[in-house]
Amino acid sequence: MAKVRTSYVCRDCGNVQPKWMGKCPDCGAWDALERFTERDAADGPAPGALDLGGPLGAAQSGVPGAARAAAARRAVPIAEVQPLDVPRIPSGIDEFDRVLGGGIVPGSVTLLGGDPGIGKSTLLLQAAAALAGRGRRVLYATSEESAAQVKLRADRLEGSGDGARGANLLLLAEPNLAVIAEEARRTRPDLLVLDSIQLVFRGDVDAPPGSLQQLRRCCLDLVSIAKTSGTAVAMVGHVTKEGDLAGPKLLEHLVDVVLAFEGDRHHAYRVVRAVKNRFGSTQEVGLFEMTGAGLTEVEEATLAPDAGGRATRPGSVFTPVLAGSRVLLAEVQALTATGFLGNAKRRASGLDAGRLAMLIAVLEKHGGLRLADQDIYASAVGGMRIAEPAADLAIALAVAGAFHDRGAGAATAAIGEISLSGDLRSVRQLELRVQAAVRRGANVLLVPRAQADAARVAARAMGPAAEVVAAAGIRDALDTLA
Ligand code: TYD
Ligand code: MG
């Protein structure tokens, strides 16, 4: 007899509590704990529950469950383990395939999260249409919009005409998972899209759609459908205010791939990032731009505004940042304005607020700037998000430049991490950064002194040598502002 365990899961942070409480002791959210019953896994699968068989279930490894279990019980030297040859279906949208690690893996389950209006439905519909155009069958189950609304969107999308109009892209406006599963069984698609998982429900689960019980049961069912039929499943998940997937860690643990769609709704640029990927790297990002005809892929070369040939602008500094295997030239901008002493505003957009505060402190202590009464706004241009310490120097120079009304030079790129003592630290992948900056038109490179020689070699390899300026610390760097 299976034991039934009851616990309480926080809707916001996903942490589990043994008893109900008004306030989640982990994240502090009020009235967020939800009752959750689960059968004890040790007693075998619950009725209707499914053999998940790990990331690659029996459907893919070709080993029946029992044999696999027996084989797995004996330890083998790692050298003798056969590498997995993961088959992939490329969608033809290169930026999307890149994040997935080369294409959609049959039988895999992917969760795509992101803010409302960021373009999740658009991305999945485009991928679906592209696959359909390549002769793959896609079942697009929409629980948020009507089939007519989805059709309207498909008609807007560039290049999706053939696939979308063809017979390979099937639309189903239905939130009931039993119906969706039945249609999937009948039509045997290569890809099943659910938009969104939050509105899908099972009639036999006594909880509203979007509740943890429903999310978990529906997700388990979908994982089972994927693993047994080989159909890849992609589902949209909404995110909470804090940017976590709603119904949080629960779903992330169950699926193979978690993608996050980031960017600013008010900016054109969108970044798809793999948060978890059982079949590939989580370093890669896909870059898109939202246009009137859907998402278009962004080439590295067009991401940043042209660095060359522009007049010096105080408060604006370029820096190359790593994004997976690529380097993007990002622009950091800052603005300072007189505020109230003791109550000065500090706002970061696309940058880490804590890092900005630290850099402001370093500028005060080691750069001689008086910023205590200054409101400071700093941002990464174009909706990009920069989390790398290697962008420290660019941020500090943007703030100092805005304050002194002095610019860093039109075609200057700044590279370097700043320590609390005001020294410039080496960055990783310097050569790649230097080359990307030069390729994008930078002809002056401000780098940490320890890496000056390496930067010169890298710059010279790019042709007519760009000038490399070395700085040991923040003081030297500030002297380069003109
Ligand atoms: P949508 O994909 O519906 O976002 P999500 O599913 O993440 O909520 O669309 C996002 C926004 O993009 C929407 O406000 C309209 C806009 N959009 C375009 O600008 N161009 C287009 O071709 C499409 C389809 C949408
Ligand atoms: Mg949507």
Coordinates of C-alpha atoms and ligand atoms in Angstrom, one line a residue:
M1 CA 0.0 0.0 0.0
A2 CA 1.5 3.3 -1.0
K3 CA 2.0 5.8 1.8
V4 CA 0.6 9.3 1.2
R5 CA 2.7 12.1 2.5
T6 CA 1.3 15.6 3.0
S7 CA 3.5 18.6 2.9
Y8 CA 3.2 22.3 2.1
V9 CA 5.0 23.9 -0.8
C10 CA 5.6 27.6 -1.2
R11 CA 4.1 28.9 -4.4
D12 CA 6.8 31.5 -4.7
C13 CA 10.1 29.8 -3.7
G14 CA 9.1 26.2 -4.0
N15 CA 10.5 25.2 -0.6
V16 CA 8.7 22.5 1.2
Q17 CA 7.4 22.8 4.8
P18 CA 6.1 20.0 7.0
K19 CA 3.1 22.1 8.2
W20 CA 1.0 25.0 7.1
M21 CA 2.1 28.4 8.0
G22 CA 0.8 31.9 7.2
K23 CA 4.2 33.0 6.1
C24 CA 6.8 31.1 4.2
P25 CA 9.8 30.9 6.6
D26 CA 12.2 30.7 3.6
C27 CA 11.2 33.5 1.3
G28 CA 8.8 35.5 3.6
A29 CA 5.8 35.3 1.2
W30 CA 2.4 35.5 2.9
D31 CA -0.3 33.0 2.3
A32 CA 1.8 31.2 -0.3
L33 CA 2.0 27.6 1.2
E34 CA -0.1 25.1 -0.7
R35 CA -1.1 21.7 0.5
F36 CA 0.6 19.0 -1.4
T37 CA 0.1 15.2 -1.2
E38 CA 2.5 12.8 -2.7
R39 CA 2.7 9.0 -2.7
D40 CA 5.9 7.6 -1.2
A41 CA 8.2 6.8 -4.1
A42 CA 9.6 3.8 -2.3
D43 CA 6.3 2.0 -2.8
G44 CA 6.5 2.2 -6.5
P45 CA 4.7 4.4 -8.9
A46 CA 1.3 5.6 -7.9
P47 CA -1.6 4.4 -10.1
G48 CA -1.4 6.5 -13.3
A49 CA 2.1 7.6 -12.4
L50 CA 4.8 7.1 -14.8
D51 CA 8.2 5.5 -15.2
L52 CA 10.3 8.5 -15.9
G53 CA 13.5 6.5 -16.3
G54 CA 15.8 9.5 -15.9
P55 CA 16.7 12.1 -18.5
L56 CA 16.8 9.6 -21.3
G57 CA 14.0 7.1 -20.7
A58 CA 13.6 3.7 -22.2
A59 CA 12.0 5.2 -25.2
Q60 CA 15.4 6.6 -26.2
S61 CA 17.9 4.3 -24.9
G62 CA 16.1 1.3 -26.3
V63 CA 16.6 -0.6 -23.1
P64 CA 13.5 -2.1 -21.5
G65 CA 12.9 -0.8 -18.0
A66 CA 13.8 -4.0 -16.1
A67 CA 17.0 -4.7 -18.1
R68 CA 18.1 -1.2 -17.7
A69 CA 17.6 -1.3 -13.9
A70 CA 19.6 -4.6 -13.7
A71 CA 22.3 -3.1 -15.9
A72 CA 22.4 0.1 -13.9
R73 CA 22.9 -1.8 -10.6
R74 CA 26.4 -3.0 -11.4
A75 CA 29.1 -0.4 -11.4
V76 CA 31.2 -0.2 -14.6
P77 CA 34.4 1.7 -15.3
I78 CA 33.5 5.0 -16.9
A79 CA 35.7 4.3 -19.9
E80 CA 33.3 1.4 -20.8
V81 CA 30.2 3.4 -20.7
Q82 CA 28.8 3.9 -24.2
P83 CA 28.4 7.6 -25.1
L84 CA 24.9 8.6 -25.9
D85 CA 24.3 9.7 -29.4
V86 CA 21.5 12.2 -28.9
P87 CA 19.5 12.6 -32.1
R88 CA 18.3 16.1 -32.8
I89 CA 15.7 17.8 -34.9
P90 CA 16.9 21.2 -35.9
S91 CA 14.1 23.7 -36.2
G92 CA 16.0 25.8 -38.7
I93 CA 15.9 28.8 -36.4
D94 CA 19.6 28.9 -35.7
E95 CA 19.5 31.0 -32.5
F96 CA 16.9 28.7 -31.0
D97 CA 18.7 25.5 -32.0
R98 CA 22.0 26.9 -30.6
V99 CA 20.5 27.3 -27.1
L100 CA 19.0 23.8 -27.2
G101 CA 22.5 22.4 -28.1
G102 CA 21.8 21.8 -31.8
G103 CA 18.1 21.2 -32.1
I104 CA 15.1 19.6 -30.4
V105 CA 15.8 16.2 -28.9
P106 CA 13.0 13.7 -29.6
G107 CA 11.3 12.7 -26.3
S108 CA 12.6 15.7 -24.4
V109 CA 10.6 18.1 -22.4
T110 CA 11.4 21.8 -22.5
L111 CA 10.0 24.5 -20.3
L112 CA 10.2 28.1 -21.7
G113 CA 9.7 30.8 -19.1
G114 CA 9.6 34.5 -19.3
D115 CA 7.7 37.7 -18.5
P116 CA 4.3 38.3 -20.1
G117 CA 4.5 39.8 -23.5
I118 CA 8.2 39.0 -24.0
G119 CA 7.5 36.7 -26.9
K120 CA 7.2 33.1 -25.6
S121 CA 4.2 32.3 -27.8
T122 CA 5.7 33.9 -30.7
L123 CA 9.0 32.0 -30.4
L124 CA 7.3 28.6 -30.0
L125 CA 4.9 29.3 -32.8
Q126 CA 7.8 30.3 -35.1
A127 CA 9.7 27.2 -34.1
A128 CA 6.6 25.1 -34.7
A129 CA 6.0 26.7 -38.1
A130 CA 9.7 26.2 -39.1
L131 CA 9.6 22.6 -38.1
A132 CA 6.3 22.1 -40.0
G133 CA 7.9 23.7 -43.0
R134 CA 10.6 21.1 -42.8
G135 CA 8.1 18.3 -43.0
R136 CA 7.8 17.7 -39.2
R137 CA 4.4 17.4 -37.6
V138 CA 3.6 19.8 -34.8
L139 CA 0.6 19.9 -32.5
Y140 CA 0.2 23.3 -31.0
A141 CA -2.2 23.2 -28.0
T142 CA -3.2 26.6 -26.9
S143 CA -5.0 27.0 -23.6
E144 CA -4.7 30.8 -23.5
E145 CA -5.7 31.9 -26.9
S146 CA -8.3 30.7 -29.4
A147 CA -7.1 28.9 -32.6
A148 CA -8.1 32.0 -34.6
Q149 CA -5.9 34.2 -32.5
V150 CA -2.9 31.8 -33.0
K151 CA -3.7 31.8 -36.7
L152 CA -3.7 35.6 -36.7
R153 CA -0.3 35.6 -35.1
A154 CA 1.0 33.0 -37.5
D155 CA 0.0 35.1 -40.5
R156 CA 2.1 38.0 -39.1
L157 CA 5.2 35.9 -38.9
E158 CA 7.8 36.2 -41.5
G159 CA 8.8 33.0 -43.3
S160 CA 6.3 30.9 -41.5
G161 CA 3.8 30.9 -44.3
D162 CA 4.6 27.6 -45.9
G163 CA 4.7 25.6 -42.7
A164 CA 1.9 27.4 -41.0
R165 CA -0.4 27.0 -44.0
G166 CA 0.6 23.5 -44.6
A167 CA -1.0 20.5 -43.1
N168 CA 1.8 19.8 -40.7
L169 CA 1.0 22.4 -38.1
L170 CA -2.1 21.4 -36.1
L171 CA -3.8 23.7 -33.8
L172 CA -5.8 22.7 -30.8
A173 CA -7.5 25.2 -28.5
E174 CA -8.0 23.1 -25.4
P175 CA -6.9 23.3 -21.7
N176 CA -7.9 19.7 -20.8
L177 CA -4.9 17.5 -20.7
A178 CA -6.8 14.3 -21.4
V179 CA -8.0 15.8 -24.7
I180 CA -4.5 17.1 -25.6
A181 CA -3.0 13.7 -24.8
E182 CA -5.6 11.9 -26.9
E183 CA -4.9 14.2 -29.9
A184 CA -1.2 13.7 -29.4
R185 CA -1.7 10.0 -29.5
R186 CA -3.9 10.2 -32.6
T187 CA -1.7 12.6 -34.6
R188 CA 1.7 11.4 -33.4
P189 CA 3.5 14.8 -33.7
D190 CA 7.3 15.3 -33.6
L191 CA 6.7 18.3 -31.3
L192 CA 3.8 19.0 -28.9
V193 CA 3.6 22.6 -27.8
L194 CA 1.6 23.7 -24.7
D195 CA 0.9 27.3 -24.3
S196 CA 0.8 27.5 -21.4
I197 CA 1.2 24.8 -18.8
Q198 CA -0.4 27.0 -16.1
L199 CA -3.8 26.8 -17.7
V200 CA -3.7 23.1 -18.5
F201 CA -5.6 20.8 -16.1
R202 CA -6.5 17.2 -15.4
G203 CA -10.2 16.7 -14.6
D204 CA -9.5 14.1 -11.9
V205 CA -7.2 16.4 -9.8
D206 CA -9.2 18.3 -7.3
A207 CA -7.4 21.6 -7.6
P208 CA -7.6 24.6 -9.9
P209 CA -5.4 25.0 -13.0
G210 CA -2.1 26.5 -12.2
S211 CA -2.0 25.0 -8.7
L212 CA 1.0 23.0 -7.6
Q213 CA -1.0 19.8 -7.7
Q214 CA -2.2 20.4 -11.3
L215 CA 1.1 21.6 -12.5
R216 CA 2.9 18.6 -11.1
R217 CA 0.5 16.0 -12.3
C218 CA 0.2 17.5 -15.8
C219 CA 3.9 17.9 -16.1
L220 CA 4.5 14.3 -15.0
D221 CA 1.9 13.2 -17.6
L222 CA 3.6 15.2 -20.3
V223 CA 7.0 13.8 -19.4
S224 CA 5.5 10.3 -19.7
I225 CA 4.0 11.1 -23.1
A226 CA 7.4 12.4 -24.3
K227 CA 9.4 9.5 -23.0
T228 CA 7.1 6.8 -24.3
S229 CA 6.2 8.2 -27.6
G230 CA 9.3 10.1 -28.6
T231 CA 7.3 13.3 -29.1
A232 CA 9.2 16.3 -27.9
V233 CA 7.2 18.5 -25.6
A234 CA 7.7 22.3 -25.3
M235 CA 5.7 24.2 -22.8
V236 CA 5.3 27.8 -21.8
G237 CA 5.6 28.6 -18.1
H238 CA 4.8 32.0 -16.6
V239 CA 7.1 33.7 -14.2
T240 CA 6.4 35.3 -10.9
K241 CA 7.2 38.9 -10.0
E242 CA 10.7 37.9 -8.9
G243 CA 11.4 36.3 -12.2
D244 CA 11.2 32.7 -11.1
L245 CA 9.1 30.2 -13.0
A246 CA 5.7 30.0 -11.3
G247 CA 5.1 26.6 -9.8
P248 CA 8.8 26.9 -9.5
K249 CA 11.5 24.4 -8.8
L250 CA 8.8 21.7 -9.1
L251 CA 8.6 21.9 -12.8
E252 CA 12.3 22.6 -13.3
H253 CA 13.2 19.3 -11.7
L254 CA 10.8 17.4 -13.9
V255 CA 11.8 18.7 -17.3
D256 CA 15.0 18.2 -19.4
V257 CA 15.5 21.7 -20.5
V258 CA 14.6 25.0 -18.9
L259 CA 14.9 28.0 -21.1
A260 CA 14.5 31.6 -19.9
F261 CA 13.4 34.3 -22.3
E262 CA 14.8 37.6 -21.1
G263 CA 15.0 41.1 -22.2
D264 CA 13.0 44.2 -21.7
R265 CA 9.5 44.3 -23.2
H266 CA 10.1 47.9 -24.2
H267 CA 13.3 47.1 -26.0
A268 CA 13.6 45.1 -29.2
Y269 CA 16.4 42.7 -28.1
R270 CA 15.5 39.4 -26.6
V271 CA 17.8 36.7 -25.2
V272 CA 17.0 33.1 -24.8
R273 CA 19.1 31.4 -22.2
A274 CA 19.3 27.8 -21.1
V275 CA 19.0 27.6 -17.3
K276 CA 19.2 23.8 -17.4
N277 CA 19.9 21.5 -20.3
R278 CA 20.4 17.8 -20.0
F279 CA 21.5 17.6 -23.6
G280 CA 23.8 20.6 -24.0
S281 CA 25.6 23.5 -22.6
T282 CA 23.9 26.2 -20.5
Q283 CA 26.4 28.7 -21.7
E284 CA 24.9 29.4 -25.0
V285 CA 22.4 32.2 -25.7
G286 CA 20.1 32.9 -28.6
L287 CA 19.6 36.5 -29.6
F288 CA 16.4 37.8 -31.2
E289 CA 14.9 41.0 -32.1
M290 CA 11.1 41.5 -31.9
T291 CA 9.9 43.1 -35.1
G292 CA 6.5 43.6 -36.7
A293 CA 6.9 40.2 -38.3
G294 CA 7.9 38.2 -35.3
L295 CA 11.2 37.4 -33.8
T296 CA 14.2 37.7 -36.1
E297 CA 17.6 36.3 -35.4
V298 CA 20.3 38.8 -34.4
E299 CA 23.8 38.5 -35.7
E300 CA 26.5 39.4 -33.3
A301 CA 27.6 42.2 -35.7
T302 CA 24.4 44.1 -35.4
L303 CA 23.7 43.9 -31.7
A304 CA 25.5 47.0 -30.6
P305 CA 25.1 50.3 -32.2
D306 CA 28.1 51.2 -34.3
A307 CA 31.0 51.9 -32.0
G308 CA 33.1 53.6 -34.6
G309 CA 32.7 57.1 -36.0
R310 CA 30.7 58.5 -33.2
A311 CA 31.5 61.6 -31.3
T312 CA 32.7 61.2 -27.7
R313 CA 29.7 61.0 -25.4
P314 CA 30.2 61.4 -21.7
G315 CA 28.5 58.7 -19.7
S316 CA 28.7 56.1 -22.5
V317 CA 31.3 53.4 -22.6
F318 CA 31.6 50.2 -24.7
T319 CA 32.7 46.9 -23.4
P320 CA 32.8 43.4 -24.9
V321 CA 30.9 40.8 -22.8
L322 CA 30.8 37.1 -23.1
A323 CA 27.6 35.4 -24.2
G324 CA 28.2 31.7 -24.6
S325 CA 30.7 31.1 -27.3
R326 CA 30.3 34.6 -28.6
V327 CA 31.4 38.0 -27.5
L328 CA 29.0 40.9 -27.8
L329 CA 29.9 44.5 -27.7
A330 CA 27.7 46.2 -25.1
E331 CA 27.2 49.8 -24.4
V332 CA 26.9 51.0 -20.8
Q333 CA 25.4 54.4 -20.1
A334 CA 25.2 56.4 -16.9
L335 CA 23.6 59.6 -15.8
T336 CA 24.3 61.6 -12.6
A337 CA 22.2 64.4 -11.3
T338 CA 22.3 66.3 -8.0
G339 CA 20.0 64.7 -5.5
F340 CA 19.6 64.8 -1.7
L341 CA 22.5 64.0 0.5
G342 CA 21.8 60.9 2.4
N343 CA 18.9 60.0 0.1
A344 CA 20.6 59.8 -3.3
K345 CA 19.0 57.4 -5.8
R346 CA 20.9 54.6 -7.4
R347 CA 19.2 52.7 -10.2
A348 CA 20.7 50.0 -12.4
S349 CA 18.9 48.5 -15.4
G350 CA 20.4 45.5 -17.0
L351 CA 23.3 45.7 -14.6
D352 CA 23.7 44.3 -11.1
A353 CA 22.6 46.9 -8.5
G354 CA 25.0 45.6 -5.9
R355 CA 27.9 45.8 -8.3
L356 CA 27.0 49.3 -9.2
A357 CA 26.9 50.4 -5.5
M358 CA 30.3 48.8 -5.0
L359 CA 31.7 50.6 -8.0
I360 CA 30.3 53.9 -6.8
A361 CA 32.0 53.3 -3.4
V362 CA 35.3 52.5 -5.2
L363 CA 35.0 55.7 -7.3
E364 CA 34.5 57.7 -4.0
K365 CA 37.3 56.1 -2.1
H366 CA 40.0 55.5 -4.7
G367 CA 38.9 57.8 -7.6
G368 CA 38.4 60.9 -5.6
L369 CA 34.8 61.5 -6.8
R370 CA 32.2 63.0 -4.4
L371 CA 29.1 61.1 -5.3
A372 CA 27.2 61.1 -1.9
D373 CA 24.6 63.6 -3.1
Q374 CA 24.3 62.3 -6.6
D375 CA 21.4 60.4 -8.1
I376 CA 23.0 57.8 -10.3
Y377 CA 21.3 55.9 -13.1
A378 CA 23.3 53.2 -15.0
S379 CA 22.0 50.9 -17.7
A380 CA 23.0 48.4 -20.4
V381 CA 21.7 49.7 -23.7
G382 CA 19.2 47.8 -25.8
G383 CA 17.7 45.6 -23.0
M384 CA 20.9 43.6 -22.6
R385 CA 21.8 42.1 -19.2
I386 CA 25.4 42.3 -18.1
A387 CA 26.4 40.3 -15.1
E388 CA 30.1 40.0 -15.7
P389 CA 32.7 41.7 -13.5
A390 CA 34.7 42.3 -16.6
A391 CA 32.3 45.1 -17.3
D392 CA 33.2 46.9 -14.1
L393 CA 35.6 49.3 -15.8
A394 CA 33.1 50.3 -18.4
I395 CA 30.4 51.0 -15.7
A396 CA 32.8 53.0 -13.5
L397 CA 34.0 55.1 -16.5
A398 CA 30.4 55.7 -17.6
V399 CA 29.5 57.0 -14.1
A400 CA 32.7 59.0 -13.7
G401 CA 32.3 60.4 -17.3
A402 CA 28.7 61.4 -16.6
F403 CA 29.8 63.1 -13.4
H404 CA 32.7 65.0 -14.9
D405 CA 31.1 65.4 -18.3
R406 CA 34.0 63.8 -19.9
G407 CA 33.9 61.0 -22.5
A408 CA 35.9 57.8 -22.9
G409 CA 36.6 58.4 -26.6
A410 CA 34.3 57.4 -29.5
A411 CA 36.0 54.2 -30.4
T412 CA 37.2 53.1 -27.0
A413 CA 36.3 49.8 -25.4
A414 CA 37.0 49.3 -21.7
I415 CA 37.8 45.9 -20.2
G416 CA 38.6 45.1 -16.6
E417 CA 37.3 43.9 -13.2
I418 CA 37.7 46.4 -10.4
S419 CA 38.7 45.2 -6.9
L420 CA 37.6 46.9 -3.7
S421 CA 41.1 48.4 -3.5
G422 CA 40.6 50.1 -6.8
D423 CA 43.0 47.9 -8.7
L424 CA 42.2 46.6 -12.2
R425 CA 42.0 42.8 -12.3
S426 CA 42.6 40.5 -15.2
V427 CA 39.5 39.2 -17.0
R428 CA 39.0 35.8 -18.6
Q429 CA 39.0 35.3 -22.4
L430 CA 40.8 38.6 -22.9
E431 CA 41.9 37.7 -26.5
L432 CA 38.3 37.0 -27.6
R433 CA 37.1 40.2 -26.1
V434 CA 39.8 42.3 -27.7
Q435 CA 39.2 40.8 -31.1
A436 CA 35.5 41.2 -30.9
A437 CA 35.9 44.9 -29.9
V438 CA 38.3 45.6 -32.7
R439 CA 36.1 43.8 -35.2
R440 CA 33.3 46.1 -34.2
G441 CA 35.3 49.2 -34.8
A442 CA 37.1 49.9 -31.5
N443 CA 40.5 51.4 -32.0
V444 CA 41.5 52.2 -28.4
L445 CA 41.4 49.4 -25.8
L446 CA 41.6 50.2 -22.2
V447 CA 42.8 47.0 -20.4
P448 CA 44.3 45.9 -17.0
R449 CA 48.0 46.4 -16.9
A450 CA 48.7 42.7 -16.3
Q451 CA 47.0 41.9 -19.6
A452 CA 48.4 44.7 -21.7
D453 CA 50.9 42.5 -23.6
A454 CA 48.3 39.8 -24.4
A455 CA 45.9 42.5 -25.5
R456 CA 48.5 44.0 -27.9
V457 CA 49.2 40.6 -29.4
A458 CA 45.5 40.0 -29.9
A459 CA 44.9 43.4 -31.3
R460 CA 47.8 43.2 -33.7
A461 CA 46.5 39.9 -35.0
M462 CA 43.4 41.8 -36.2
G463 CA 45.3 43.9 -38.7
P464 CA 46.1 47.6 -38.4
A465 CA 46.8 47.6 -34.7
A466 CA 44.4 49.3 -32.4
E467 CA 46.0 51.2 -29.5
V468 CA 46.2 49.4 -26.2
V469 CA 46.1 51.6 -23.1
A470 CA 47.1 49.8 -19.9
A471 CA 45.7 50.9 -16.5
A472 CA 46.8 49.6 -13.1
G473 CA 43.9 50.9 -11.2
I474 CA 40.8 53.1 -11.3
R475 CA 42.9 56.3 -11.0
D476 CA 44.9 55.6 -14.2
A477 CA 41.7 54.7 -16.0
L478 CA 40.0 58.0 -14.9
D479 CA 42.9 59.9 -16.4
T480 CA 42.0 58.6 -19.8
L481 CA 38.7 60.4 -19.8
A482 CA 38.8 63.4 -22.1
Ligands
TYD1 P1 3.7 37.0 -27.2 O1 4.5 36.0 -28.0 O2 2.3 36.8 -27.2 O3 4.3 37.1 -25.7 P2 4.1 36.0 -24.5 O4 3.6 34.7 -25.1 O5 5.5 35.9 -23.9 O6 3.2 36.7 -23.5 O7 4.0 38.4 -27.9 C1 4.8 39.4 -27.2 C2 4.6 40.8 -27.8 O8 5.2 40.9 -29.1 C3 3.2 41.2 -28.1 O9 3.0 42.3 -27.2 C4 3.1 41.7 -29.5 C5 4.5 41.7 -30.0 N1 4.6 41.1 -31.3 C6 5.3 41.8 -32.2 O10 5.8 42.9 -32.0 N2 5.5 41.3 -33.5 C7 5.0 40.1 -33.9 O11 5.1 39.7 -35.0 C8 4.2 39.4 -32.9 C9 3.6 38.1 -33.2 C10 4.1 39.9 -31.6
MG2 MG 1.7 33.9 -24.8

